[in-house]
Amino acid sequence: MKEVTIIRRERFCSAHKLWNPNWDAKKNEETFGGCSNPNWHGHNYELIVKVAGEIEPETGFVMNLKTLSKILKYKVIDKLDHKNLNLDVDFLKDKRTTTEVVAVAIWEEIEEEIKIKGGKLISVRVNETENNSVEYFGEK
Amino acid sequence: MKEVTIIRRERFCSAHKLWNPNWDAKKNEETFGGCSNPNWHGHNYELIVKVAGEIEPETGFVMNLKTLSKILKYKVIDKLDHKNLNLDVDFLKDKRTTTEVVAVAIWEEIEEEIKIKGGKLISVRVNETENNSVEYFGEK
Amino acid sequence: MKEVTIIRRERFCSAHKLWNPNWDAKKNEETFGGCSNPNWHGHNYELIVKVAGEIEPETGFVMNLKTLSKILKYKVIDKLDHKNLNLDVDFLKDKRTTTEVVAVAIWEEIEEEIKIKGGKLISVRVNETENNSVEYFGEK
Amino acid sequence: MKEVTIIRRERFCSAHKLWNPNWDAKKNEETFGGCSNPNWHGHNYELIVKVAGEIEPETGFVMNLKTLSKILKYKVIDKLDHKNLNLDVDFLKDKRTTTEVVAVAIWEEIEEEIKIKGGKLISVRVNETENNSVEYFGEK
Amino acid sequence: MKEVTIIRRERFCSAHKLWNPNWDAKKNEETFGGCSNPNWHGHNYELIVKVAGEIEPETGFVMNLKTLSKILKYKVIDKLDHKNLNLDVDFLKDKRTTTEVVAVAIWEEIEEEIKIKGGKLISVRVNETENNSVEYFGEK
Amino acid sequence: MKEVTIIRRERFCSAHKLWNPNWDAKKNEETFGGCSNPNWHGHNYELIVKVAGEIEPETGFVMNLKTLSKILKYKVIDKLDHKNLNLDVDFLKDKRTTTEVVAVAIWEEIEEEIKIKGGKLISVRVNETENNSVEYFGEK
């Protein structure tokens, strides 16, 4: 079987902070450092999604990358871009907004929709800065 | 066993269009959008090839990256760079020139040669734009 | 006077060839090398435009970057992206499509419109590959 | 005279919003779009500072880039990184936090200190995203 | 199980040469080309380390990226940055300093420490130039 | 007059150290820090050269970028790439090998040759790392 992986990059610019509401400010700062700033900070996040499937002979596509981009746009980017990850995003409600948690949450938002369109979600990568990233491959 | 993967990036600048000759112009445009422009468009493609093997103790190499680069050059880059993927490339004859198809075709061009030189081809990645890429890991 | 420069990057993917119709094929190939391939080749071009002006106190903007982006989109990107620079672009008709010529032609397309919107066009830069670029600052 | 320009890149991750307190929410949103989100958004900003001077023969330096980096760190990065540009930064108090305004404000923070250390500030560039940037060269 | 991978990039600037002391200068040059220059050359290396684990619910972290960064700093970067890989690095003593060998040696330096901190080392990638890289996934 | 600037990027990988032979080791280390490591360190340098001129109507070129690239190759890259800047380069003999000094020295090596080929050298930029660069515009 010739399974091929297509890869799409999207971007979103968001505010967030790392904060555990069960802890006092001191413990939050000790654990999360500058990331716990009460007035928020933010990032230009990159989202990189890999989807695998066989090539459809008529089109030469695994899935039209415009279809994948649209799924990512209405399921993720429209909800995260120019938003506050802690306050504005339904699927991050009451969660730590670490890159780890964000990557897993994005996987859960898009997996079903990609399956419906005929693809198999392989991985969700979120780059928070040029040095810090997270990748998630789904439950094992 | 200490298997190590070496990674080489090459580049090629090519024209192409997405076009299914069994369809009329309207259906081609509906399916492929701007990519079906009859007068072609083009890209700065990046080719990223991964090859694995054990380290040869005398040299410290899995395979001299210059050897890998030469294989890629005469098997792929010389044939694709400053060419039209639909018209000028023997191994893409009568194929859709989607990034998926190009990545698989490159795999098939280089796999044997890399094996002869003692390496195991792991993956072929083709970046079409900074947002759209494809990766192929061979038949499973 | 506090003049500030805003900078916007756009991208377009086009086919082209370098060809002087007054020369035979041999001279074209000697001069332009692989860039003269009759069947075209192509690039992911980057367009980087600088516009200067004073900061408008109510908005903090020299010019809303969305306004600048829109000008670039309908004056340049819509005409060049997924097109053939030699065949499809009214303002490149009968011109050599070197990066130099493309950069000057883009300047002439957008200068007036940017002036109308209250900005002063400073430079047009076109990156053809990661190694080759051109910058134009207008007539002196 | 052999004047040479040294260039230092620093980075800061901040939250902000574009908001004119003299306007109602509707006008703010019409003007600033998603950038006016009341709950903030954020960016990985890049700061690129150019400083000119003659080469000091004993060291071969215009100015030790570590000296320049330290100035940028305590005058700018420590105040902006992991902060809210609208709420946490003394020198942006009551200002629009557009990239234009931020670049000019950074210039005014560092110009004197760089002069004291023997350099001449040439420009302050702030990249807000990979597509949107601002450059400031001082008052003319 | 929801295993998540965190990714950290570090950088080091080092001199080295490729040289087999059992060979004469001619054979070294034939094998290693310019990399065998007796007076050394050097690179801006990038080190990219992937570590997997489950998300700790209180923090939302697999491992605090600052912890990972500190391990990399005192185990690797402090020993390699602004050093000669052939002469100054205890754990590269008497080894070929190819990117392959460097990547494996870094794996062996950090694997235990990352385990102690609760993570599982997945891969060590070393980028020597923008075109040449190596990735190591441990013994199989 | 329509003067256009062409820009070419080249790369070289070199070893060097910052060292003033009139100073003892202690003063060298205090001044230059890790850059004074006696056993050298190294970088992937980027060289970015800007050349201006009018567009030649027959070709659409200011100067064929291949001509510029060749000048840079035999005047600079062949002498610096995979070399030791302090020991192997005639035109850096007895100089501090700071990025400032290297940029000025490269200007002096190439200015005349570019003039002979009909171009006007505008600037020489040398990137030592992703954060540290130098630009030189010639004597004023």
mmCIF file of C-alpha atoms in Angstrom, chain E:
data_model
loop_
_atom_site.group_PDB
_atom_site.id
_atom_site.type_symbol
_atom_site.label_atom_id
_atom_site.label_comp_id
_atom_site.label_asym_id
_atom_site.label_seq_id
_atom_site.Cartn_x
_atom_site.Cartn_y
_atom_site.Cartn_z
ATOM 1 C CA MET E 1 -2.219 6.420 26.839
ATOM 2 C CA LYS E 2 -1.727 10.021 25.769
ATOM 3 C CA GLU E 3 1.992 10.282 25.198
ATOM 4 C CA VAL E 4 3.077 13.724 24.064
ATOM 5 C CA THR E 5 6.446 14.751 22.606
ATOM 6 C CA ILE E 6 8.155 18.008 23.586
ATOM 7 C CA ILE E 7 10.838 19.469 21.349
ATOM 8 C CA ARG E 8 13.644 21.822 22.333
ATOM 9 C CA ARG E 9 16.114 23.568 20.016
ATOM 10 C CA GLU E 10 19.547 24.691 21.264
ATOM 11 C CA ARG E 11 22.519 26.028 19.329
ATOM 12 C CA PHE E 12 26.311 25.726 19.545
ATOM 13 C CA CYS E 13 29.127 27.230 17.467
ATOM 14 C CA SER E 14 32.143 24.961 17.198
ATOM 15 C CA ALA E 15 35.284 24.247 15.214
ATOM 16 C CA HIS E 16 36.126 20.760 13.999
ATOM 17 C CA LYS E 17 37.745 18.741 11.246
ATOM 18 C CA LEU E 18 37.159 15.297 9.819
ATOM 19 C CA TRP E 19 40.386 13.352 10.143
ATOM 20 C CA ASN E 20 41.305 9.705 10.549
ATOM 21 C CA PRO E 21 44.705 9.555 12.300
ATOM 22 C CA ASN E 22 45.360 6.105 10.812
ATOM 23 C CA TRP E 23 45.379 7.598 7.338
ATOM 24 C CA ASP E 24 47.836 9.936 5.621
ATOM 25 C CA ALA E 25 46.869 13.465 4.585
ATOM 26 C CA LYS E 26 46.135 12.422 0.996
ATOM 27 C CA LYS E 27 43.605 9.753 1.959
ATOM 28 C CA ASN E 28 42.010 12.088 4.499
ATOM 29 C CA GLU E 29 41.561 14.734 1.845
ATOM 30 C CA GLU E 30 40.222 12.270 -0.710
ATOM 31 C CA THR E 31 37.671 11.008 1.801
ATOM 32 C CA PHE E 32 36.691 14.134 3.674
ATOM 33 C CA GLY E 33 37.417 16.882 1.118
ATOM 34 C CA GLY E 34 37.472 20.409 2.544
ATOM 35 C CA CYS E 35 36.291 19.032 5.908
ATOM 36 C CA SER E 36 39.807 17.682 6.462
ATOM 37 C CA ASN E 37 41.454 21.123 6.422
ATOM 38 C CA PRO E 38 44.237 20.762 9.064
ATOM 39 C CA ASN E 39 43.571 24.269 10.428
ATOM 40 C CA TRP E 40 39.917 23.442 11.129
ATOM 41 C CA HIS E 41 36.633 24.928 9.969
ATOM 42 C CA GLY E 42 33.382 25.338 11.901
ATOM 43 C CA HIS E 43 29.619 25.519 12.052
ATOM 44 C CA ASN E 44 26.606 26.991 13.784
ATOM 45 C CA TYR E 45 25.140 23.671 14.878
ATOM 46 C CA GLU E 46 21.498 23.291 15.841
ATOM 47 C CA LEU E 47 20.565 20.603 18.382
ATOM 48 C CA ILE E 48 16.931 19.471 18.411
ATOM 49 C CA VAL E 49 15.922 17.048 21.145
ATOM 50 C CA LYS E 50 12.568 15.255 21.424
ATOM 51 C CA VAL E 51 11.363 13.886 24.769
ATOM 52 C CA ALA E 52 8.074 12.040 25.304
ATOM 53 C CA GLY E 53 5.899 11.454 28.317
ATOM 54 C CA GLU E 54 2.397 11.834 29.665
ATOM 55 C CA ILE E 55 1.041 15.241 30.601
ATOM 56 C CA GLU E 56 1.257 15.973 34.334
ATOM 57 C CA PRO E 57 -2.267 17.293 35.133
ATOM 58 C CA GLU E 58 -1.246 19.945 37.697
ATOM 59 C CA THR E 59 1.165 21.702 35.345
ATOM 60 C CA GLY E 60 0.057 20.660 31.881
ATOM 61 C CA PHE E 61 3.705 19.802 31.187
ATOM 62 C CA VAL E 62 5.355 16.583 30.022
ATOM 63 C CA MET E 63 8.488 18.158 31.446
ATOM 64 C CA ASN E 64 9.131 21.850 31.992
ATOM 65 C CA LEU E 65 11.013 22.900 28.838
ATOM 66 C CA LYS E 66 13.290 24.945 31.118
ATOM 67 C CA THR E 67 14.337 21.701 32.842
ATOM 68 C CA LEU E 68 15.079 20.096 29.483
ATOM 69 C CA SER E 69 16.934 23.201 28.366
ATOM 70 C CA LYS E 70 19.072 23.155 31.536
ATOM 71 C CA ILE E 71 20.010 19.493 31.022
ATOM 72 C CA LEU E 72 21.022 20.241 27.460
ATOM 73 C CA LYS E 73 22.938 23.288 28.586
ATOM 74 C CA TYR E 74 25.184 21.717 31.214
ATOM 75 C CA LYS E 75 25.502 18.297 29.569
ATOM 76 C CA VAL E 76 26.056 19.471 25.997
ATOM 77 C CA ILE E 77 26.046 23.172 25.136
ATOM 78 C CA ASP E 78 28.514 24.288 27.834
ATOM 79 C CA LYS E 79 30.933 21.629 26.569
ATOM 80 C CA LEU E 80 30.520 22.199 22.816
ATOM 81 C CA ASP E 81 29.706 25.877 22.312
ATOM 82 C CA HIS E 82 32.703 28.009 21.307
ATOM 83 C CA LYS E 83 34.870 24.901 21.508
ATOM 84 C CA ASN E 84 36.807 22.602 19.196
ATOM 85 C CA LEU E 85 34.880 19.327 18.901
ATOM 86 C CA ASN E 86 38.081 17.341 18.265
ATOM 87 C CA LEU E 87 40.201 18.866 21.043
ATOM 88 C CA ASP E 88 38.021 20.285 23.817
ATOM 89 C CA VAL E 89 35.176 17.799 24.398
ATOM 90 C CA ASP E 90 35.688 14.902 26.824
ATOM 91 C CA PHE E 91 32.924 12.774 25.326
ATOM 92 C CA LEU E 92 34.205 13.156 21.740
ATOM 93 C CA LYS E 93 37.813 12.234 22.602
ATOM 94 C CA ASP E 94 39.439 10.153 19.838
ATOM 95 C CA LYS E 95 36.259 10.074 17.769
ATOM 96 C CA ARG E 96 35.510 11.207 14.235
ATOM 97 C CA THR E 97 33.500 14.404 14.691
ATOM 98 C CA THR E 98 31.018 13.750 11.893
ATOM 99 C CA THR E 99 27.469 14.895 12.582
ATOM 100 C CA GLU E 100 26.508 11.209 12.910
ATOM 101 C CA VAL E 101 29.035 10.603 15.683
ATOM 102 C CA VAL E 102 28.192 13.882 17.438
ATOM 103 C CA ALA E 103 24.457 13.058 17.457
ATOM 104 C CA VAL E 104 25.018 9.585 18.938
ATOM 105 C CA ALA E 105 27.440 10.953 21.542
ATOM 106 C CA ILE E 106 24.950 13.624 22.616
ATOM 107 C CA TRP E 107 22.241 10.942 22.979
ATOM 108 C CA GLU E 108 24.518 8.961 25.297
ATOM 109 C CA GLU E 109 25.336 12.055 27.368
ATOM 110 C CA ILE E 110 21.717 13.049 28.027
ATOM 111 C CA GLU E 111 19.609 9.861 27.962
ATOM 112 C CA GLU E 112 20.089 8.938 31.634
ATOM 113 C CA GLU E 113 19.557 12.465 32.950
ATOM 114 C CA ILE E 114 16.315 12.884 31.001
ATOM 115 C CA LYS E 115 15.109 9.522 32.352
ATOM 116 C CA ILE E 116 15.844 10.671 35.913
ATOM 117 C CA LYS E 117 13.723 13.757 35.313
ATOM 118 C CA GLY E 118 10.849 11.540 34.160
ATOM 119 C CA GLY E 119 11.103 11.836 30.366
ATOM 120 C CA LYS E 120 11.825 9.357 27.611
ATOM 121 C CA LEU E 121 14.400 10.479 25.069
ATOM 122 C CA ILE E 122 12.954 9.991 21.578
ATOM 123 C CA SER E 123 15.502 11.528 19.240
ATOM 124 C CA VAL E 124 18.538 13.766 18.929
ATOM 125 C CA ARG E 125 18.824 15.763 15.724
ATOM 126 C CA VAL E 126 21.895 17.797 14.813
ATOM 127 C CA ASN E 127 21.769 20.264 11.913
ATOM 128 C CA GLU E 128 25.281 21.048 10.682
ATOM 129 C CA THR E 129 24.246 23.313 7.826
ATOM 130 C CA GLU E 130 20.903 24.252 6.294
ATOM 131 C CA ASN E 131 21.339 21.268 3.934
ATOM 132 C CA ASN E 132 23.020 18.585 6.093
ATOM 133 C CA SER E 133 21.527 16.999 9.213
ATOM 134 C CA VAL E 134 21.523 13.807 11.241
ATOM 135 C CA GLU E 135 18.905 12.216 13.474
ATOM 136 C CA TYR E 136 19.401 9.426 16.014
ATOM 137 C CA PHE E 137 16.661 7.445 17.769
ATOM 138 C CA GLY E 138 18.771 5.293 20.125
ATOM 139 C CA GLU E 139 19.746 1.642 19.935
ATOM 140 C CA LYS E 140 17.146 -0.756 18.607
#
